[in-house]
């Protein structure tokens, strides 16, 4: 696979991941570009070409962390206790949710959840590969995905109640009748 | 598997069946019918995930980003070469001084076996420390043109296996005060690196004369083979100890 082909195949999902981390277009473009420059100088040494995609996402994530460390101390985020029960989502919400609302809600998630959830929704990587990219155990990835989705749904409801574009979730059946 | 564990697993299962063959996910999906309360939740979760996947996958990407990445890579490589020039100049001056100092022994006293060991060790260090290419290209002809422009030793004799492989690019190395070309190839999961040096760099009569590769042997654990032509000597080194070097011949 040559460099142009590699860029063509991966620059869009990489940029989307970078944007979810950096939260602005300029930094996301810089991160994406820097990642490919690293590939041009070092990445081609990778013995297993099938791992190129994971290498690119891992490198981008490390670039992001190191650039942020340079800017300020990396904040330690306490995770809330896991939801005892995951919220359900009304079908209408799913059908009517628009892209802007979905991406806006995703961008407002805690950093801890945003990275794994974005990788998950990009569908490029399995949970095991996400664990490799983020450098955390598989169980932690599963936990963050679960909690992140719960937070995402809550956020969508909150944004909606505050008058945002997001369509509200309908209350769960059990709550309505119980 | 209790409900909590099942939900945790299924939350990590991509919604378009990509993880259906994963043992953890397979077990979770198979046990879902035994948890009737969770089937509806899982369906809703999957619908929600699919919608999110669609939105995230459609997030806009700057139109010129791809062109900018490719242009930046070219500029960076060119700048990298320029940055190396003063060092090359300094190395060349040192080499010239060394040649003058060692003139009675001459520059061509090294045996091919010694050169082979030195080049393999040098490559080993490069691989450990990480190295860049001076020119990145997947076209061997284009690599040759670039090397000619750079005044580096040219790969006159490249065997069918390497021609069928994908070049990654090349680098011009400073070795014992002279230039050695390194061309990197990839085939499947393997890589091989072809070193080309002028025959005049070694003692007279040293190095293989045949254009056919010598039987593959090992230097420092790496598979290597060599061949020659009137002007140059060629050393092909495996990227790893288990590289199937015959595939590049």
mmCIF file with all atom_site columns, C-alpha atoms in Angstrom, chain A residues 13-167:
data_model
loop_
_atom_site.group_PDB
_atom_site.id
_atom_site.type_symbol
_atom_site.label_atom_id
_atom_site.label_alt_id
_atom_site.label_comp_id
_atom_site.label_asym_id
_atom_site.label_entity_id
_atom_site.label_seq_id
_atom_site.pdbx_PDB_ins_code
_atom_site.Cartn_x
_atom_site.Cartn_y
_atom_site.Cartn_z
_atom_site.occupancy
_atom_site.B_iso_or_equiv
_atom_site.pdbx_formal_charge
_atom_site.auth_seq_id
_atom_site.auth_comp_id
_atom_site.auth_asym_id
_atom_site.auth_atom_id
_atom_site.pdbx_PDB_model_num
ATOM 1   C CA . UNK A 1 13  ? -12.085 8.540  9.905  1.00 0.00 ? 13  UNK A CA 1
ATOM 2   C CA . UNK A 1 14  ? -8.815  9.776  11.413 1.00 0.00 ? 14  UNK A CA 1
ATOM 3   C CA . UNK A 1 15  ? -9.928  13.372 11.016 1.00 0.00 ? 15  UNK A CA 1
ATOM 4   C CA . UNK A 1 16  ? -13.309 12.582 12.565 1.00 0.00 ? 16  UNK A CA 1
ATOM 5   C CA . UNK A 1 17  ? -11.596 10.959 15.524 1.00 0.00 ? 17  UNK A CA 1
ATOM 6   C CA . UNK A 1 18  ? -9.195  13.908 15.791 1.00 0.00 ? 18  UNK A CA 1
ATOM 7   C CA . UNK A 1 19  ? -12.102 16.336 15.696 1.00 0.00 ? 19  UNK A CA 1
ATOM 8   C CA . UNK A 1 20  ? -13.877 14.521 18.486 1.00 0.00 ? 20  UNK A CA 1
ATOM 9   C CA . UNK A 1 21  ? -10.723 14.827 20.595 1.00 0.00 ? 21  UNK A CA 1
ATOM 10  C CA . UNK A 1 22  ? -9.572  18.325 19.728 1.00 0.00 ? 22  UNK A CA 1
ATOM 11  C CA . UNK A 1 23  ? -13.060 19.814 19.284 1.00 0.00 ? 23  UNK A CA 1
ATOM 12  C CA . UNK A 1 24  ? -12.001 22.190 16.542 1.00 0.00 ? 24  UNK A CA 1
ATOM 13  C CA . UNK A 1 25  ? -11.255 21.893 12.854 1.00 0.00 ? 25  UNK A CA 1
ATOM 14  C CA . UNK A 1 26  ? -7.777  23.427 12.807 1.00 0.00 ? 26  UNK A CA 1
ATOM 15  C CA . UNK A 1 27  ? -6.354  21.222 15.562 1.00 0.00 ? 27  UNK A CA 1
ATOM 16  C CA . UNK A 1 28  ? -8.058  18.160 14.104 1.00 0.00 ? 28  UNK A CA 1
ATOM 17  C CA . UNK A 1 29  ? -6.498  18.800 10.691 1.00 0.00 ? 29  UNK A CA 1
ATOM 18  C CA . UNK A 1 30  ? -3.090  19.337 12.341 1.00 0.00 ? 30  UNK A CA 1
ATOM 19  C CA . UNK A 1 31  ? -3.386  16.103 14.304 1.00 0.00 ? 31  UNK A CA 1
ATOM 20  C CA . UNK A 1 32  ? -4.368  14.156 11.203 1.00 0.00 ? 32  UNK A CA 1
ATOM 21  C CA . UNK A 1 33  ? -1.543  15.628 9.170  1.00 0.00 ? 33  UNK A CA 1
ATOM 22  C CA . UNK A 1 34  ? 0.997   15.033 11.933 1.00 0.00 ? 34  UNK A CA 1
ATOM 23  C CA . UNK A 1 35  ? -0.099  11.407 12.174 1.00 0.00 ? 35  UNK A CA 1
ATOM 24  C CA . UNK A 1 36  ? 0.529   10.781 8.483  1.00 0.00 ? 36  UNK A CA 1
ATOM 25  C CA . UNK A 1 37  ? 3.885   12.562 8.673  1.00 0.00 ? 37  UNK A CA 1
ATOM 26  C CA . UNK A 1 38  ? 4.867   10.174 11.422 1.00 0.00 ? 38  UNK A CA 1
ATOM 27  C CA . UNK A 1 39  ? 3.849   7.301  9.188  1.00 0.00 ? 39  UNK A CA 1
ATOM 28  C CA . UNK A 1 40  ? 5.934   8.708  6.330  1.00 0.00 ? 40  UNK A CA 1
ATOM 29  C CA . UNK A 1 41  ? 9.025   8.748  8.532  1.00 0.00 ? 41  UNK A CA 1
ATOM 30  C CA . UNK A 1 42  ? 8.493   5.797  10.866 1.00 0.00 ? 42  UNK A CA 1
ATOM 31  C CA . UNK A 1 43  ? 5.300   3.907  10.290 1.00 0.00 ? 43  UNK A CA 1
ATOM 32  C CA . UNK A 1 44  ? 6.384   2.108  7.138  1.00 0.00 ? 44  UNK A CA 1
ATOM 33  C CA . UNK A 1 45  ? 8.649   0.004  9.326  1.00 0.00 ? 45  UNK A CA 1
ATOM 34  C CA . UNK A 1 46  ? 5.592   -1.713 10.737 1.00 0.00 ? 46  UNK A CA 1
ATOM 35  C CA . UNK A 1 47  ? 6.000   -5.364 9.900  1.00 0.00 ? 47  UNK A CA 1
ATOM 36  C CA . UNK A 1 48  ? 2.335   -6.297 9.795  1.00 0.00 ? 48  UNK A CA 1
ATOM 37  C CA . UNK A 1 49  ? 0.664   -4.062 7.261  1.00 0.00 ? 49  UNK A CA 1
ATOM 38  C CA . UNK A 1 50  ? -2.734  -5.140 8.489  1.00 0.00 ? 50  UNK A CA 1
ATOM 39  C CA . UNK A 1 51  ? -2.017  -3.151 11.643 1.00 0.00 ? 51  UNK A CA 1
ATOM 40  C CA . UNK A 1 52  ? -1.505  0.125  9.798  1.00 0.00 ? 52  UNK A CA 1
ATOM 41  C CA . UNK A 1 53  ? -4.988  1.387  10.646 1.00 0.00 ? 53  UNK A CA 1
ATOM 42  C CA . UNK A 1 54  ? -4.631  0.720  14.363 1.00 0.00 ? 54  UNK A CA 1
ATOM 43  C CA . UNK A 1 55  ? -1.100  2.222  14.260 1.00 0.00 ? 55  UNK A CA 1
ATOM 44  C CA . UNK A 1 56  ? -2.506  5.434  12.747 1.00 0.00 ? 56  UNK A CA 1
ATOM 45  C CA . UNK A 1 57  ? -5.295  5.786  15.314 1.00 0.00 ? 57  UNK A CA 1
ATOM 46  C CA . UNK A 1 58  ? -2.931  4.968  18.200 1.00 0.00 ? 58  UNK A CA 1
ATOM 47  C CA . UNK A 1 59  ? -0.393  7.487  16.959 1.00 0.00 ? 59  UNK A CA 1
ATOM 48  C CA . UNK A 1 60  ? -3.035  10.174 16.542 1.00 0.00 ? 60  UNK A CA 1
ATOM 49  C CA . UNK A 1 61  ? -4.324  9.572  20.047 1.00 0.00 ? 61  UNK A CA 1
ATOM 50  C CA . UNK A 1 62  ? -0.804  9.774  21.504 1.00 0.00 ? 62  UNK A CA 1
ATOM 51  C CA . UNK A 1 63  ? -0.140  12.950 19.530 1.00 0.00 ? 63  UNK A CA 1
ATOM 52  C CA . UNK A 1 64  ? -3.301  14.418 21.000 1.00 0.00 ? 64  UNK A CA 1
ATOM 53  C CA . UNK A 1 65  ? -2.364  13.433 24.557 1.00 0.00 ? 65  UNK A CA 1
ATOM 54  C CA . UNK A 1 66  ? 1.168   14.767 24.245 1.00 0.00 ? 66  UNK A CA 1
ATOM 55  C CA . UNK A 1 67  ? 0.016   18.038 22.676 1.00 0.00 ? 67  UNK A CA 1
ATOM 56  C CA . UNK A 1 68  ? -2.469  18.458 25.472 1.00 0.00 ? 68  UNK A CA 1
ATOM 57  C CA . UNK A 1 69  ? 0.122   17.671 28.117 1.00 0.00 ? 69  UNK A CA 1
ATOM 58  C CA . UNK A 1 70  ? 2.264   20.404 26.632 1.00 0.00 ? 70  UNK A CA 1
ATOM 59  C CA . UNK A 1 71  ? -0.649  22.810 26.965 1.00 0.00 ? 71  UNK A CA 1
ATOM 60  C CA . UNK A 1 72  ? -1.870  21.908 30.416 1.00 0.00 ? 72  UNK A CA 1
ATOM 61  C CA . UNK A 1 73  ? -1.800  19.171 32.927 1.00 0.00 ? 73  UNK A CA 1
ATOM 62  C CA . UNK A 1 74  ? -3.967  16.243 31.896 1.00 0.00 ? 74  UNK A CA 1
ATOM 63  C CA . UNK A 1 75  ? -7.005  16.350 34.172 1.00 0.00 ? 75  UNK A CA 1
ATOM 64  C CA . UNK A 1 76  ? -7.894  13.286 36.109 1.00 0.00 ? 76  UNK A CA 1
ATOM 65  C CA . UNK A 1 77  ? -11.531 12.461 35.596 1.00 0.00 ? 77  UNK A CA 1
ATOM 66  C CA . UNK A 1 78  ? -13.460 10.526 38.138 1.00 0.00 ? 78  UNK A CA 1
ATOM 67  C CA . UNK A 1 79  ? -15.875 8.108  36.589 1.00 0.00 ? 79  UNK A CA 1
ATOM 68  C CA . UNK A 1 80  ? -19.377 8.011  37.917 1.00 0.00 ? 80  UNK A CA 1
ATOM 69  C CA . UNK A 1 81  ? -20.602 4.752  39.243 1.00 0.00 ? 81  UNK A CA 1
ATOM 70  C CA . UNK A 1 82  ? -21.977 2.585  36.503 1.00 0.00 ? 82  UNK A CA 1
ATOM 71  C CA . UNK A 1 83  ? -25.614 2.994  35.765 1.00 0.00 ? 83  UNK A CA 1
ATOM 72  C CA . UNK A 1 84  ? -27.506 0.242  37.490 1.00 0.00 ? 84  UNK A CA 1
ATOM 73  C CA . UNK A 1 85  ? -29.776 0.125  34.491 1.00 0.00 ? 85  UNK A CA 1
ATOM 74  C CA . UNK A 1 86  ? -29.017 1.507  31.076 1.00 0.00 ? 86  UNK A CA 1
ATOM 75  C CA . UNK A 1 87  ? -31.572 3.977  29.734 1.00 0.00 ? 87  UNK A CA 1
ATOM 76  C CA . UNK A 1 88  ? -33.639 2.850  26.816 1.00 0.00 ? 88  UNK A CA 1
ATOM 77  C CA . UNK A 1 89  ? -34.205 4.930  23.724 1.00 0.00 ? 89  UNK A CA 1
ATOM 78  C CA . UNK A 1 90  ? -37.541 5.495  22.059 1.00 0.00 ? 90  UNK A CA 1
ATOM 79  C CA . UNK A 1 91  ? -37.624 4.513  18.371 1.00 0.00 ? 91  UNK A CA 1
ATOM 80  C CA . UNK A 1 92  ? -38.893 7.963  17.421 1.00 0.00 ? 92  UNK A CA 1
ATOM 81  C CA . UNK A 1 93  ? -35.793 9.559  18.861 1.00 0.00 ? 93  UNK A CA 1
ATOM 82  C CA . UNK A 1 94  ? -33.541 7.395  16.787 1.00 0.00 ? 94  UNK A CA 1
ATOM 83  C CA . UNK A 1 95  ? -35.471 8.094  13.613 1.00 0.00 ? 95  UNK A CA 1
ATOM 84  C CA . UNK A 1 96  ? -35.640 11.843 14.117 1.00 0.00 ? 96  UNK A CA 1
ATOM 85  C CA . UNK A 1 97  ? -32.206 12.519 15.579 1.00 0.00 ? 97  UNK A CA 1
ATOM 86  C CA . UNK A 1 98  ? -30.273 14.677 13.126 1.00 0.00 ? 98  UNK A CA 1
ATOM 87  C CA . UNK A 1 99  ? -26.526 14.647 12.512 1.00 0.00 ? 99  UNK A CA 1
ATOM 88  C CA . UNK A 1 100 ? -25.909 18.048 14.043 1.00 0.00 ? 100 UNK A CA 1
ATOM 89  C CA . UNK A 1 101 ? -27.611 17.072 17.281 1.00 0.00 ? 101 UNK A CA 1
ATOM 90  C CA . UNK A 1 102 ? -25.854 13.729 17.484 1.00 0.00 ? 102 UNK A CA 1
ATOM 91  C CA . UNK A 1 103 ? -22.400 15.203 16.906 1.00 0.00 ? 103 UNK A CA 1
ATOM 92  C CA . UNK A 1 104 ? -23.088 18.091 19.244 1.00 0.00 ? 104 UNK A CA 1
ATOM 93  C CA . UNK A 1 105 ? -24.063 15.714 22.027 1.00 0.00 ? 105 UNK A CA 1
ATOM 94  C CA . UNK A 1 106 ? -21.041 13.516 21.362 1.00 0.00 ? 106 UNK A CA 1
ATOM 95  C CA . UNK A 1 107 ? -18.740 16.525 21.523 1.00 0.00 ? 107 UNK A CA 1
ATOM 96  C CA . UNK A 1 108 ? -20.093 17.440 24.948 1.00 0.00 ? 108 UNK A CA 1
ATOM 97  C CA . UNK A 1 109 ? -19.283 14.098 26.520 1.00 0.00 ? 109 UNK A CA 1
ATOM 98  C CA . UNK A 1 110 ? -16.536 13.813 29.104 1.00 0.00 ? 110 UNK A CA 1
ATOM 99  C CA . UNK A 1 111 ? -13.154 13.213 27.461 1.00 0.00 ? 111 UNK A CA 1
ATOM 100 C CA . UNK A 1 112 ? -13.000 9.800  29.068 1.00 0.00 ? 112 UNK A CA 1
ATOM 101 C CA . UNK A 1 113 ? -16.018 8.621  27.120 1.00 0.00 ? 113 UNK A CA 1
ATOM 102 C CA . UNK A 1 114 ? -15.694 10.652 23.949 1.00 0.00 ? 114 UNK A CA 1
ATOM 103 C CA . UNK A 1 115 ? -12.614 8.911  22.581 1.00 0.00 ? 115 UNK A CA 1
ATOM 104 C CA . UNK A 1 116 ? -13.837 5.296  22.922 1.00 0.00 ? 116 UNK A CA 1
ATOM 105 C CA . UNK A 1 117 ? -17.356 6.165  21.786 1.00 0.00 ? 117 UNK A CA 1
ATOM 106 C CA . UNK A 1 118 ? -16.137 7.993  18.687 1.00 0.00 ? 118 UNK A CA 1
ATOM 107 C CA . UNK A 1 119 ? -13.896 5.063  17.778 1.00 0.00 ? 119 UNK A CA 1
ATOM 108 C CA . UNK A 1 120 ? -16.825 2.717  18.366 1.00 0.00 ? 120 UNK A CA 1
ATOM 109 C CA . UNK A 1 121 ? -19.187 4.740  16.167 1.00 0.00 ? 121 UNK A CA 1
ATOM 110 C CA . UNK A 1 122 ? -16.600 5.074  13.428 1.00 0.00 ? 122 UNK A CA 1
ATOM 111 C CA . UNK A 1 123 ? -16.888 1.250  13.273 1.00 0.00 ? 123 UNK A CA 1
ATOM 112 C CA . UNK A 1 124 ? -13.300 0.862  12.171 1.00 0.00 ? 124 UNK A CA 1
ATOM 113 C CA . UNK A 1 125 ? -12.129 -0.981 15.264 1.00 0.00 ? 125 UNK A CA 1
ATOM 114 C CA . UNK A 1 126 ? -13.246 -3.772 17.557 1.00 0.00 ? 126 UNK A CA 1
ATOM 115 C CA . UNK A 1 127 ? -13.385 -3.189 21.297 1.00 0.00 ? 127 UNK A CA 1
ATOM 116 C CA . UNK A 1 128 ? -10.033 -4.997 21.565 1.00 0.00 ? 128 UNK A CA 1
ATOM 117 C CA . UNK A 1 129 ? -8.438  -2.627 19.066 1.00 0.00 ? 129 UNK A CA 1
ATOM 118 C CA . UNK A 1 130 ? -9.982  0.366  20.841 1.00 0.00 ? 130 UNK A CA 1
ATOM 119 C CA . UNK A 1 131 ? -8.340  -0.900 24.028 1.00 0.00 ? 131 UNK A CA 1
ATOM 120 C CA . UNK A 1 132 ? -4.989  -1.055 22.201 1.00 0.00 ? 132 UNK A CA 1
ATOM 121 C CA . UNK A 1 133 ? -5.382  2.439  20.778 1.00 0.00 ? 133 UNK A CA 1
ATOM 122 C CA . UNK A 1 134 ? -6.323  4.007  24.098 1.00 0.00 ? 134 UNK A CA 1
ATOM 123 C CA . UNK A 1 135 ? -3.911  1.877  26.109 1.00 0.00 ? 135 UNK A CA 1
ATOM 124 C CA . UNK A 1 136 ? -6.517  0.632  28.571 1.00 0.00 ? 136 UNK A CA 1
ATOM 125 C CA . UNK A 1 137 ? -7.795  -2.871 29.437 1.00 0.00 ? 137 UNK A CA 1
ATOM 126 C CA . UNK A 1 138 ? -10.680 -4.390 27.500 1.00 0.00 ? 138 UNK A CA 1
ATOM 127 C CA . UNK A 1 139 ? -12.968 -4.256 30.549 1.00 0.00 ? 139 UNK A CA 1
ATOM 128 C CA . UNK A 1 140 ? -12.333 -0.537 30.877 1.00 0.00 ? 140 UNK A CA 1
ATOM 129 C CA . UNK A 1 141 ? -13.264 0.018  27.235 1.00 0.00 ? 141 UNK A CA 1
ATOM 130 C CA . UNK A 1 142 ? -16.507 -1.897 27.702 1.00 0.00 ? 142 UNK A CA 1
ATOM 131 C CA . UNK A 1 143 ? -17.280 0.041  30.840 1.00 0.00 ? 143 UNK A CA 1
ATOM 132 C CA . UNK A 1 144 ? -16.551 3.384  29.178 1.00 0.00 ? 144 UNK A CA 1
ATOM 133 C CA . UNK A 1 145 ? -18.659 2.513  26.166 1.00 0.00 ? 145 UNK A CA 1
ATOM 134 C CA . UNK A 1 146 ? -21.538 1.541  28.417 1.00 0.00 ? 146 UNK A CA 1
ATOM 135 C CA . UNK A 1 147 ? -21.267 4.614  30.608 1.00 0.00 ? 147 UNK A CA 1
ATOM 136 C CA . UNK A 1 148 ? -20.572 6.846  27.636 1.00 0.00 ? 148 UNK A CA 1
ATOM 137 C CA . UNK A 1 149 ? -23.732 5.744  25.872 1.00 0.00 ? 149 UNK A CA 1
ATOM 138 C CA . UNK A 1 150 ? -25.731 6.350  29.038 1.00 0.00 ? 150 UNK A CA 1
ATOM 139 C CA . UNK A 1 151 ? -24.214 9.823  29.337 1.00 0.00 ? 151 UNK A CA 1
ATOM 140 C CA . UNK A 1 152 ? -24.853 10.491 25.647 1.00 0.00 ? 152 UNK A CA 1
ATOM 141 C CA . UNK A 1 153 ? -28.523 9.667  25.996 1.00 0.00 ? 153 UNK A CA 1
ATOM 142 C CA . UNK A 1 154 ? -28.861 11.807 29.099 1.00 0.00 ? 154 UNK A CA 1
ATOM 143 C CA . UNK A 1 155 ? -27.118 14.629 27.331 1.00 0.00 ? 155 UNK A CA 1
ATOM 144 C CA . UNK A 1 156 ? -29.436 14.389 24.351 1.00 0.00 ? 156 UNK A CA 1
ATOM 145 C CA . UNK A 1 157 ? -32.413 14.667 26.693 1.00 0.00 ? 157 UNK A CA 1
ATOM 146 C CA . UNK A 1 158 ? -30.902 17.570 28.592 1.00 0.00 ? 158 UNK A CA 1
ATOM 147 C CA . UNK A 1 159 ? -30.053 19.468 25.422 1.00 0.00 ? 159 UNK A CA 1
ATOM 148 C CA . UNK A 1 160 ? -33.539 18.909 24.203 1.00 0.00 ? 160 UNK A CA 1
ATOM 149 C CA . UNK A 1 161 ? -35.113 20.163 27.429 1.00 0.00 ? 161 UNK A CA 1
ATOM 150 C CA . UNK A 1 162 ? -32.933 23.247 27.238 1.00 0.00 ? 162 UNK A CA 1
ATOM 151 C CA . UNK A 1 163 ? -34.406 24.076 23.854 1.00 0.00 ? 163 UNK A CA 1
ATOM 152 C CA . UNK A 1 164 ? -31.762 22.565 21.664 1.00 0.00 ? 164 UNK A CA 1
ATOM 153 C CA . UNK A 1 165 ? -32.353 20.864 18.348 1.00 0.00 ? 165 UNK A CA 1
ATOM 154 C CA . UNK A 1 166 ? -32.378 17.432 19.898 1.00 0.00 ? 166 UNK A CA 1
ATOM 155 C CA . UNK A 1 167 ? -35.577 15.412 19.960 1.00 0.00 ? 167 UNK A CA 1
#
